[in-house]
CSV table of C-alpha atoms and ligand atoms in Angstrom, one decimal:
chain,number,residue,atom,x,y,z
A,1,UNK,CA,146.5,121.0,218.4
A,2,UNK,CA,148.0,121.5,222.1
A,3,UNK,CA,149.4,118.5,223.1
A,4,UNK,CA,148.0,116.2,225.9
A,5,UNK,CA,149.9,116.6,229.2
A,6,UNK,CA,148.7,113.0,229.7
A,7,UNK,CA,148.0,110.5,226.8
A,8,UNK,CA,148.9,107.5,228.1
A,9,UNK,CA,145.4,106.4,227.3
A,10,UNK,CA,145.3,106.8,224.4
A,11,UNK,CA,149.2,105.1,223.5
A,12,UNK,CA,147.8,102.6,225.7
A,13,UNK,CA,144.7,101.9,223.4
A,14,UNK,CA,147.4,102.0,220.2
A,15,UNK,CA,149.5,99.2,222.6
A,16,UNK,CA,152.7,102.0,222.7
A,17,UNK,CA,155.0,102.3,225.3
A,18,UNK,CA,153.6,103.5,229.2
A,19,UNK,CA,154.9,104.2,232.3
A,20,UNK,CA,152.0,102.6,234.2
A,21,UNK,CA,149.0,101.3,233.2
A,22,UNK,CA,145.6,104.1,232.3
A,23,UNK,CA,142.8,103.7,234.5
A,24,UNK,CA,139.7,105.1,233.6
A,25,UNK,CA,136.1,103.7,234.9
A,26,UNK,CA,132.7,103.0,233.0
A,27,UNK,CA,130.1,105.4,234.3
A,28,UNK,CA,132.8,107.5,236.8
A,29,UNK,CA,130.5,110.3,236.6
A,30,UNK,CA,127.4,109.5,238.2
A,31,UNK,CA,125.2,108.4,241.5
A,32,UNK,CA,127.8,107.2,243.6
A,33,UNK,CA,129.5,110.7,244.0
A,34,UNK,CA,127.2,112.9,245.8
A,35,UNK,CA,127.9,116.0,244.1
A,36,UNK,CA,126.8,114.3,241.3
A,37,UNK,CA,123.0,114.1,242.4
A,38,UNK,CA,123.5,117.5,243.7
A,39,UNK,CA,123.9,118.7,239.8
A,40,UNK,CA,121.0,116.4,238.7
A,41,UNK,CA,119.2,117.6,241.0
A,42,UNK,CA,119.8,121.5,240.1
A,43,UNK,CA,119.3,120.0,236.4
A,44,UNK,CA,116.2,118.7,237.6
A,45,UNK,CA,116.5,115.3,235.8
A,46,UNK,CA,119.2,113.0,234.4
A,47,UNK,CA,117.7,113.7,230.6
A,48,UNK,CA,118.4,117.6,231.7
A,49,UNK,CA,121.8,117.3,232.6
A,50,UNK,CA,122.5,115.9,228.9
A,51,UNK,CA,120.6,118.2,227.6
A,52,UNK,CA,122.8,121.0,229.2
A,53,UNK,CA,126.1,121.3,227.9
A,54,UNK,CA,127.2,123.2,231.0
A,55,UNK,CA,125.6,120.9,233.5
A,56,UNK,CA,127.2,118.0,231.3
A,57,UNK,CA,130.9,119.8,231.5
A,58,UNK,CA,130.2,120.1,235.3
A,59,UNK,CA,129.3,116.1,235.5
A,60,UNK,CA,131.9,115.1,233.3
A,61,UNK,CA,134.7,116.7,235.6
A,62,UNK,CA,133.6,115.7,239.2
A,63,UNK,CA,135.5,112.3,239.4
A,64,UNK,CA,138.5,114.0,237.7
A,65,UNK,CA,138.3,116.3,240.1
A,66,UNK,CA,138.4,113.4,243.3
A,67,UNK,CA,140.4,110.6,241.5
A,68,UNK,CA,143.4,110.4,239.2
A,69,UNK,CA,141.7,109.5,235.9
A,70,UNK,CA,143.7,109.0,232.9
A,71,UNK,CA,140.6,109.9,230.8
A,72,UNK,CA,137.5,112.1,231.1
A,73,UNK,CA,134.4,110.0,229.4
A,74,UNK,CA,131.9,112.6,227.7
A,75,UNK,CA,128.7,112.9,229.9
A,76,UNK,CA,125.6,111.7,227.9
A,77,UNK,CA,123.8,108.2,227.0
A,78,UNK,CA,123.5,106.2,224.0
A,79,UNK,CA,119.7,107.0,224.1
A,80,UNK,CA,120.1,110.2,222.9
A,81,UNK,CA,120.3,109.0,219.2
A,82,UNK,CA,117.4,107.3,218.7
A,83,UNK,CA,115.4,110.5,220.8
A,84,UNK,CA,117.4,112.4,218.2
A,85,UNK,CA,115.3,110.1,215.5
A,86,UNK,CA,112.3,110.7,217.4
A,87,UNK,CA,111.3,108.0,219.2
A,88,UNK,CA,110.7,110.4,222.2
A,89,UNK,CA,113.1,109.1,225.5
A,90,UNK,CA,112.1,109.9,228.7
A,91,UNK,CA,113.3,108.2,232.1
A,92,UNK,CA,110.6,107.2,234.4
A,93,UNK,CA,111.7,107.4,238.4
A,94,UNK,CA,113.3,104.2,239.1
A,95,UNK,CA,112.5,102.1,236.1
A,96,UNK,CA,114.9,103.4,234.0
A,97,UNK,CA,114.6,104.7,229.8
A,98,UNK,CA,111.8,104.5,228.0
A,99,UNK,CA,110.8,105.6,224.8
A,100,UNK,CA,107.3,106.7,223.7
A,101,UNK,CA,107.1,105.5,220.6
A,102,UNK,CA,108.8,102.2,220.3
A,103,UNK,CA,109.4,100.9,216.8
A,104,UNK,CA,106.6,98.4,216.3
A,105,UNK,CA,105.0,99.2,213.0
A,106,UNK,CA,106.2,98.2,209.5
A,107,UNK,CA,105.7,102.4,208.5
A,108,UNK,CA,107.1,103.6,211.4
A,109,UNK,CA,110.1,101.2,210.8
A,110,UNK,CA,110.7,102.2,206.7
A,111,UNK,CA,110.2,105.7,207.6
A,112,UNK,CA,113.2,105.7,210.5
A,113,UNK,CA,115.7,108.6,209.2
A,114,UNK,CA,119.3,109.4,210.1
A,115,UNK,CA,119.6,112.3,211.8
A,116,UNK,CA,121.7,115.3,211.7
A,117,UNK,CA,123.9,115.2,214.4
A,118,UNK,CA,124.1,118.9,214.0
A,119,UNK,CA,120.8,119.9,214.4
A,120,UNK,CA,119.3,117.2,216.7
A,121,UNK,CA,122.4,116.6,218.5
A,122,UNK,CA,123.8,120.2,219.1
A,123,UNK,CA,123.8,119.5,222.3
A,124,UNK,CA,126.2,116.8,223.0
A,125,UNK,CA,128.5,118.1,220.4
A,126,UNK,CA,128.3,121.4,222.3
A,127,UNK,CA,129.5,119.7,225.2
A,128,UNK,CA,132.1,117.8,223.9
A,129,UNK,CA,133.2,121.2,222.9
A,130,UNK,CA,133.1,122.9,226.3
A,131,UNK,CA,134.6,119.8,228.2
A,132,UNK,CA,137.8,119.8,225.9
A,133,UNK,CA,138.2,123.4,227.0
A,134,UNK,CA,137.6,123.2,230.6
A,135,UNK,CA,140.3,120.0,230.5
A,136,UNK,CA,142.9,122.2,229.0
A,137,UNK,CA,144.6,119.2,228.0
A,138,UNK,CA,145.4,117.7,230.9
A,139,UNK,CA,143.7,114.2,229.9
A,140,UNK,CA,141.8,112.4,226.8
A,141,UNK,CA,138.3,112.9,226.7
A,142,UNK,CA,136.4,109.6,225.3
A,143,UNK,CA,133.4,110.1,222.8
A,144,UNK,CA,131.0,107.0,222.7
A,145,UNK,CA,128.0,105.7,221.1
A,146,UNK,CA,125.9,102.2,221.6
A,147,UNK,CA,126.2,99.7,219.2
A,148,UNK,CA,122.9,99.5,216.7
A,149,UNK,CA,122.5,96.0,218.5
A,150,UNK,CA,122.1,97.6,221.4
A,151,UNK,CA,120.1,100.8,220.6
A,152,UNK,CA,117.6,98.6,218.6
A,153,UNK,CA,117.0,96.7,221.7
A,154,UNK,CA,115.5,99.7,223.5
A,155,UNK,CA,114.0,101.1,220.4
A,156,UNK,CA,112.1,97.7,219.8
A,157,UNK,CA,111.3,97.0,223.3
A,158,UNK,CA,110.5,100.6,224.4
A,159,UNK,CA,112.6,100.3,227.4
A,160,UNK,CA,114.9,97.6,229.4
A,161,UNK,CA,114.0,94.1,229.4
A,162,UNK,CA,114.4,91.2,231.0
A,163,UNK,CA,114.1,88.9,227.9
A,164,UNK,CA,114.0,90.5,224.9
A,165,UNK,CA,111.5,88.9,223.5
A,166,UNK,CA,109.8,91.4,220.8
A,167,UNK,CA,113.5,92.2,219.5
A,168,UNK,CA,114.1,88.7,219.5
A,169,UNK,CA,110.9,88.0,217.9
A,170,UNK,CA,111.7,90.1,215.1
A,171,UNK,CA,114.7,88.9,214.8
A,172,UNK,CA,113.5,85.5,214.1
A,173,UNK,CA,110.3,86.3,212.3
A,174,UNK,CA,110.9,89.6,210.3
A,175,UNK,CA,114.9,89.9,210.0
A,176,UNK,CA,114.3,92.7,207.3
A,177,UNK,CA,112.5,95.1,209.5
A,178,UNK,CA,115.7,94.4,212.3
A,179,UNK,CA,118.1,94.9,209.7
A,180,UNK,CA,116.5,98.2,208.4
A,181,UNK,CA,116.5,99.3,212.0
A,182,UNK,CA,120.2,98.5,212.4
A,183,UNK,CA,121.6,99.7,209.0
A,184,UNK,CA,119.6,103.2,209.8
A,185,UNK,CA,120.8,103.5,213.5
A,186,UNK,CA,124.4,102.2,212.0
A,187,UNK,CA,124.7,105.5,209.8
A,188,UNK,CA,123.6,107.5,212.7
A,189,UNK,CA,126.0,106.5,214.8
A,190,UNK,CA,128.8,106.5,212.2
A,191,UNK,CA,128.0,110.5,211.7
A,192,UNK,CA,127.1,111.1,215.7
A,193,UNK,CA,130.7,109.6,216.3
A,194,UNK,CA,132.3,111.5,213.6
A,195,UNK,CA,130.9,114.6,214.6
A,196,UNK,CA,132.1,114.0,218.4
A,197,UNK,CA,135.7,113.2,216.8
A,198,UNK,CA,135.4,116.7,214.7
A,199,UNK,CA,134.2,118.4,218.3
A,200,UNK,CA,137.4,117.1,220.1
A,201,UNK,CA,136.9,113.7,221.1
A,202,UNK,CA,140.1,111.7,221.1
A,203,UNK,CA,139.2,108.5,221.6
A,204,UNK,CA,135.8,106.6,221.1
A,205,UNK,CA,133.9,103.3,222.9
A,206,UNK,CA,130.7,101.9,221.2
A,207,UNK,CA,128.8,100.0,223.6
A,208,UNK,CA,127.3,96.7,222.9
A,209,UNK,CA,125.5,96.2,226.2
A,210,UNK,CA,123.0,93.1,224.8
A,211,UNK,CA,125.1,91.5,222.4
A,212,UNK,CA,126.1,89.0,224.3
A,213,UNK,CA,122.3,87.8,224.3
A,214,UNK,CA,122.2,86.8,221.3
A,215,UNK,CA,122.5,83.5,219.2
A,216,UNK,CA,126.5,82.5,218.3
A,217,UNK,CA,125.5,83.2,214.4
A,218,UNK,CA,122.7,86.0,215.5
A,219,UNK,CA,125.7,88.3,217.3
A,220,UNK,CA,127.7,87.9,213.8
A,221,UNK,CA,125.0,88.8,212.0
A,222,UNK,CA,122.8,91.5,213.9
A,223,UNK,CA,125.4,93.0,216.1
A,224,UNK,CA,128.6,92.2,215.1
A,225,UNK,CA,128.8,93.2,211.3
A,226,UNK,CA,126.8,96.5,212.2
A,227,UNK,CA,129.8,97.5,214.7
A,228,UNK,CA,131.9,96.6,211.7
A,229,UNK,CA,130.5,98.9,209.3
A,230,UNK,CA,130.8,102.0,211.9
A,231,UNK,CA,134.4,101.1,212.7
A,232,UNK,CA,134.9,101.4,209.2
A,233,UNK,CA,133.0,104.8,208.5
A,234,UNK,CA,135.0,106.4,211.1
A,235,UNK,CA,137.2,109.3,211.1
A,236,UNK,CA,140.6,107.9,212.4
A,237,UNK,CA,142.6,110.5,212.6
A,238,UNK,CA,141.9,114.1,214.0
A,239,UNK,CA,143.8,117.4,214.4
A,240,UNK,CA,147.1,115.1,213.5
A,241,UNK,CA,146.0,112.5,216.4
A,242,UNK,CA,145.3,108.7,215.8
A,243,UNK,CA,141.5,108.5,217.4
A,244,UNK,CA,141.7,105.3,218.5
A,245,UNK,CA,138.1,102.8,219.1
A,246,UNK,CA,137.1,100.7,221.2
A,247,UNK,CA,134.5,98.1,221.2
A,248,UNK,CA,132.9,96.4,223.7
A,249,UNK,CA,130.4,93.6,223.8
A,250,UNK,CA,129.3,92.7,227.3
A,251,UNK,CA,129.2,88.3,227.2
A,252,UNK,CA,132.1,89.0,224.4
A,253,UNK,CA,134.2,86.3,225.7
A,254,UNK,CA,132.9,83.5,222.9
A,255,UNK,CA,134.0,86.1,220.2
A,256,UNK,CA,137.4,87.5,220.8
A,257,UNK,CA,138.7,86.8,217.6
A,258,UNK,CA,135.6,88.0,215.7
A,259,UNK,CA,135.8,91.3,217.5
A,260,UNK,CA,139.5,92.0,217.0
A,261,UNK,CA,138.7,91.5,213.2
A,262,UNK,CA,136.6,93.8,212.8
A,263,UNK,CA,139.5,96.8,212.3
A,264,UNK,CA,139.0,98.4,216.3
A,265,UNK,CA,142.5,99.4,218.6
A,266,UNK,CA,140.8,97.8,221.5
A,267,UNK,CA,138.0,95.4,223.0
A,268,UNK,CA,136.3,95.9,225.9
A,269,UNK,CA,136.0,92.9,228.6
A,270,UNK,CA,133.9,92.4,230.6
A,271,UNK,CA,134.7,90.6,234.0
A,272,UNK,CA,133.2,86.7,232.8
A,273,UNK,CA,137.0,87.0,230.6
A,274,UNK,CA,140.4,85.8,232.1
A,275,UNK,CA,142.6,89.2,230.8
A,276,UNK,CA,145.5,86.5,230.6
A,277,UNK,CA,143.6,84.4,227.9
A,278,UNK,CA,142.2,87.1,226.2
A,279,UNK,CA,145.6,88.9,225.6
A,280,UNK,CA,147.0,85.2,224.3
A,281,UNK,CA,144.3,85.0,221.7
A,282,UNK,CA,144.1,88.4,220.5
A,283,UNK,CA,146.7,90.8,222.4
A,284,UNK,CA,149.3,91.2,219.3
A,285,UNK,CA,146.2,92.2,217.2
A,286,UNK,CA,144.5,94.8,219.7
A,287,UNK,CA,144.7,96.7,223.1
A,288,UNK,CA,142.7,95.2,226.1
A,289,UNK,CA,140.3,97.3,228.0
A,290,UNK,CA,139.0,96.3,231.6
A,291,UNK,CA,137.9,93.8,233.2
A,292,UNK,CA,137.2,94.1,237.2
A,293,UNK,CA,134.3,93.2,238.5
A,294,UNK,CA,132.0,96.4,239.8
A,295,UNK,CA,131.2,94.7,242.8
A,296,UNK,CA,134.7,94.1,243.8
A,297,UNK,CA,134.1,97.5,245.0
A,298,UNK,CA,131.8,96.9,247.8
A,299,UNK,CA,135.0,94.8,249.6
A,300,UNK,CA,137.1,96.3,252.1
A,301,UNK,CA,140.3,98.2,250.5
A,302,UNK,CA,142.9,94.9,250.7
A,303,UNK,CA,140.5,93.0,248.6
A,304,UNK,CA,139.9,96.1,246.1
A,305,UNK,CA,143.7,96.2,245.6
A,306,UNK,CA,144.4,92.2,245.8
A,307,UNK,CA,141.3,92.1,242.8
A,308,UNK,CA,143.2,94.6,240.6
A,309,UNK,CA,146.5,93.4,241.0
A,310,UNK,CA,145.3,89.7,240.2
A,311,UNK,CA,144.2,91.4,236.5
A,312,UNK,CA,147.7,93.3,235.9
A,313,UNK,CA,149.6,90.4,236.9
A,314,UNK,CA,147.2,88.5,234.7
A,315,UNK,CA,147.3,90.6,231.5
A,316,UNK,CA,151.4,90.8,232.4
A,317,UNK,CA,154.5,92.9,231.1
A,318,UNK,CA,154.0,95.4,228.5
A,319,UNK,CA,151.6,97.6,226.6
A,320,UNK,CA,148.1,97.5,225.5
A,321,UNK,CA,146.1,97.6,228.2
A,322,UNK,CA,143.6,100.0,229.6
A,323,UNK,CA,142.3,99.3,233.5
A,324,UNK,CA,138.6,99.4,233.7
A,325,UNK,CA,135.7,98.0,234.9
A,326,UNK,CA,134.4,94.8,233.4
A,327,UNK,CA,131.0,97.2,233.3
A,328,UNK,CA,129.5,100.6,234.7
A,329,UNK,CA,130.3,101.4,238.4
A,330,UNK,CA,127.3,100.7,240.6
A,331,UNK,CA,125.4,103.6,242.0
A,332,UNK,CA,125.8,102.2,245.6
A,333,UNK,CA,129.7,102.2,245.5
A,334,UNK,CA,131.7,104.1,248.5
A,335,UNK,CA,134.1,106.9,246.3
A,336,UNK,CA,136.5,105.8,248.4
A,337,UNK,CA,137.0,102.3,246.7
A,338,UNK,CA,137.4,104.0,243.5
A,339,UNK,CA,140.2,106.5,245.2
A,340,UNK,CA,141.9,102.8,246.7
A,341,UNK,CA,141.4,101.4,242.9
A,342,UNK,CA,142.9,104.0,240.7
A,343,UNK,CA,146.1,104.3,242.9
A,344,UNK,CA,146.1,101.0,243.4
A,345,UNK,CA,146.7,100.6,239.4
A,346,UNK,CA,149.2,103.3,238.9
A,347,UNK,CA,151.3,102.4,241.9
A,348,UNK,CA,151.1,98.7,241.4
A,349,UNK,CA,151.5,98.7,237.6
A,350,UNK,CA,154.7,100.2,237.7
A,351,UNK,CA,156.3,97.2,237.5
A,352,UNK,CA,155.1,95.7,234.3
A,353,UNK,CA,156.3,98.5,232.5
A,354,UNK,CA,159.5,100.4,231.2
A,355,UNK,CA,162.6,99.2,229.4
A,356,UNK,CA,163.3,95.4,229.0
A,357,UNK,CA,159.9,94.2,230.1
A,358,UNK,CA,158.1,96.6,227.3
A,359,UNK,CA,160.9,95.2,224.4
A,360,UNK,CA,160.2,91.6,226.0
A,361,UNK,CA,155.9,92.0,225.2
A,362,UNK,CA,156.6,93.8,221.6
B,401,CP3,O1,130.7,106.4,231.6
B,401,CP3,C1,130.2,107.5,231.9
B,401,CP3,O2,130.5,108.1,233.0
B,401,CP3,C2,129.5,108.3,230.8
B,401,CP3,C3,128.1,108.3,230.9
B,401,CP3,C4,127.2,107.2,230.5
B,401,CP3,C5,125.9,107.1,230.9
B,401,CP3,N1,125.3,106.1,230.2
B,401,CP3,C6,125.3,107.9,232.0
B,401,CP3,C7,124.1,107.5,232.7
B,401,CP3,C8,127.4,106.2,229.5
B,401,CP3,C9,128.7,105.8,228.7
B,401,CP3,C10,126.2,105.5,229.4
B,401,CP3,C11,125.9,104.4,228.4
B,401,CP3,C12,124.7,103.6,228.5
B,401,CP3,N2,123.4,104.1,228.7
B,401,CP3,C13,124.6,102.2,228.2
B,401,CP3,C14,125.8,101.4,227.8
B,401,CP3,C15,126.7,101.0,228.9
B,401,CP3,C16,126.1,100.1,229.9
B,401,CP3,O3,126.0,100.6,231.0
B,401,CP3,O4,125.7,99.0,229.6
B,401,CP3,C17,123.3,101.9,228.3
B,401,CP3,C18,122.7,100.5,228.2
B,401,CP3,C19,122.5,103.0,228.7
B,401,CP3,C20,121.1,103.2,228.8
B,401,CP3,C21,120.7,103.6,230.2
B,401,CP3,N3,120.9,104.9,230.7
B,401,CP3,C22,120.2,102.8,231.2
B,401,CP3,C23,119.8,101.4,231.1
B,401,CP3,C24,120.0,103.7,232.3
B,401,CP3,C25,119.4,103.4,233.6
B,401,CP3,C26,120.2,102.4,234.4
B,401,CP3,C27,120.7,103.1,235.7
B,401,CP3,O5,121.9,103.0,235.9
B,401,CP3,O6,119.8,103.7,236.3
B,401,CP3,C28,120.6,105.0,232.0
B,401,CP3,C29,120.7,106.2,232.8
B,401,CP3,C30,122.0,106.7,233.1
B,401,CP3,N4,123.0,106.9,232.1
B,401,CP3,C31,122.5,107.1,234.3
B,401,CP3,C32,123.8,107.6,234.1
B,401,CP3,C33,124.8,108.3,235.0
B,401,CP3,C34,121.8,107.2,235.6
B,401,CP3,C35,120.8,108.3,235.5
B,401,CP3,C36,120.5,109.0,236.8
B,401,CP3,O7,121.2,109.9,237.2
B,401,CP3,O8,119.4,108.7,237.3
């Protein structure tokens, strides 16, 4: 395989030697650059810009083309797997996914199937394709998933939520239908991540967006030991590459340990973390990955770069850790910020890396 002109993402993620720290950003591609809605809105919808690996390539690429990313993200959602087991997604304006068929029913629930994520999920494999060749190498492109957790929230609820409570009610009152939902969405996401690792993904993030709304012994046991079992089923190595993982739980910050354990090369933080403690608790274990708050955006370009620097002085000398948000980029933030950010973090970074001060953190 041609070797990346840039990978210091991804010996970042397996906490090897840098020059500076990666940046990358959780949802870069998306409302807040305008060309972005000028795609969606040739694609006609958000579902048809996923559905197109073309229009998908294009997305992927526009903030790589503005700001110097160390990492293009693959365009797509973690929806698309449980559409891909029919549940039927669809996006109504301004409310966000839905599904048309929520899991409700005891049948419906025994019958779920793993798909094939080279029939029903040509598509994103098709993209993941495409994208790695318009790259050419220059930078990592990530794969993700969500974490069953996560999908089985929307697959339960049949959209977003503001309290869970049917997933939670299952939870509680009929733990065996959850658990068959999450052991079936588990193996789908096991093969769907493989198969974006055989396409050319060279790194991959499952997102655990409502974990941290669970119960201390509930996130063990529903979301937790699921994310566990996919980490385990996964291709690690690809073409002669390490494919590194990362997990990320948003509310992790009661669960470090529990998350490093569970055989990743990174976790995810999100903002609510202090980087300093996190990398004291679990830093010789695992790479760090984040943790600035989006909204941070929204200030004027001194605060931007004060913010950032705060979280690379806190997370200190040495390898192992990736910048990022502490989660996605909101659609209402000026492209600018993110220009100030990511050269904020390479210029400013510089310093905690290199000779001595990399030998000192090892
Ligand atoms: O990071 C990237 O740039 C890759 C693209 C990406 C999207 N969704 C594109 C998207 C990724 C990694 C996701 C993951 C995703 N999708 C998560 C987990 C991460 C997180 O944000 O917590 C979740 C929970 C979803 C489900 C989802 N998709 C929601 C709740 C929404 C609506 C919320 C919103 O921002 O409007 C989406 C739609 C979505 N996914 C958009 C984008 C760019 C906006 C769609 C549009 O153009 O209208």
């Amino acid at each position: 395989m041609a070797k990346l002109k840039n990978d210091t993402l991804i010996r970042a993620l397996l906490r090897q030697p840098t020059e500076y720290t990666p940046v990358w950003l959780m949802r870069q591609a998306g409302r807040y650059l305008p060309e972005y809605n000028q795609t969606r809105s040739r694609a006609g919808s958000f579902l048809g810009l996923c559905k197109n690996p073309g229009y998908a390539t294009e997305v992927t690429l526009q903030p790589l083309a503005r700001f110097e990313l160390d990492a293009a993200i693959l365009f797509s959602d973690i929806l698309t797997v449980p559409d891909a087991m029919g549940l039927g997604l669809y996006f109504a304006e301004g409310e966000g996914p839905k599904f048309e068929r929520p899991l409700r029913d005891e049948w419906a629930i025994r019958d779920l199937a793993v798909p094939d994520p080279g029939a029903e999920l040509r598509y994103v494999l098709d993209a993941v394709s495409e994208i790695r060749r318009a790259l050419g190498g220059s930078v990592p492109l990530i794969g993700f998933a969500g974490s069953p957790y996560t999908l089985a929230c929307y697959m339960v609820e049949g959209g977003a939520s503001d309290d869970f409570r049917t997933v939670k009610t299952m939870l509680y009152a009929r733990p065996d239908l959850l658990h068959r939902i999450l052991e079936v969405t588990a193996q789908s996401v096991t093969h769907y991540l493989n198969a974006q690792i055989e396409a050319g993904a060279q790194a991959v993030m499952i997102f655990d967006t409502w974990g941290g709304n669970l119960s201390h012994a509930a996130y063990r046991e529903f979301s937790l030991a699921y994310m566990q079992r996919i980490i385990a089923g996964l291709k690690r190595e690809h073409a002669g590459a390490r494919i590194p993982a990362v997990v990320f739980t948003k509310g992790c910050g009661n669960w470090l340990e529990d998350i490093a354990a569970i055989g990743c090369d990174a976790v995810g933080l999100d903002w609510s973390v202090d980087i300093a403690q996190a990398r004291a608790r679990i830093g010789s274990r695992v790479a760090l990955q984040g943790n600035l708050d989006p909204a941070v955006l929204f200030a004027p370009p001194e605060v931007v770069q004060r913010e950032a620097e705060k979280i690379l002085a806190a997370f200190g000398h040495g390898s192992g850790h990736v910048f990022n948000l502490g989660h996605g980029i909101s659609q209402f933030t000026p492209a600018e910020a993110v220009k100030n950010l990511v050269d904020c973090v390479h210029r400013s970074s510089l310093r905690y890396h290199g000779g001595s001060a990399d030998s000192r953190a090892s």
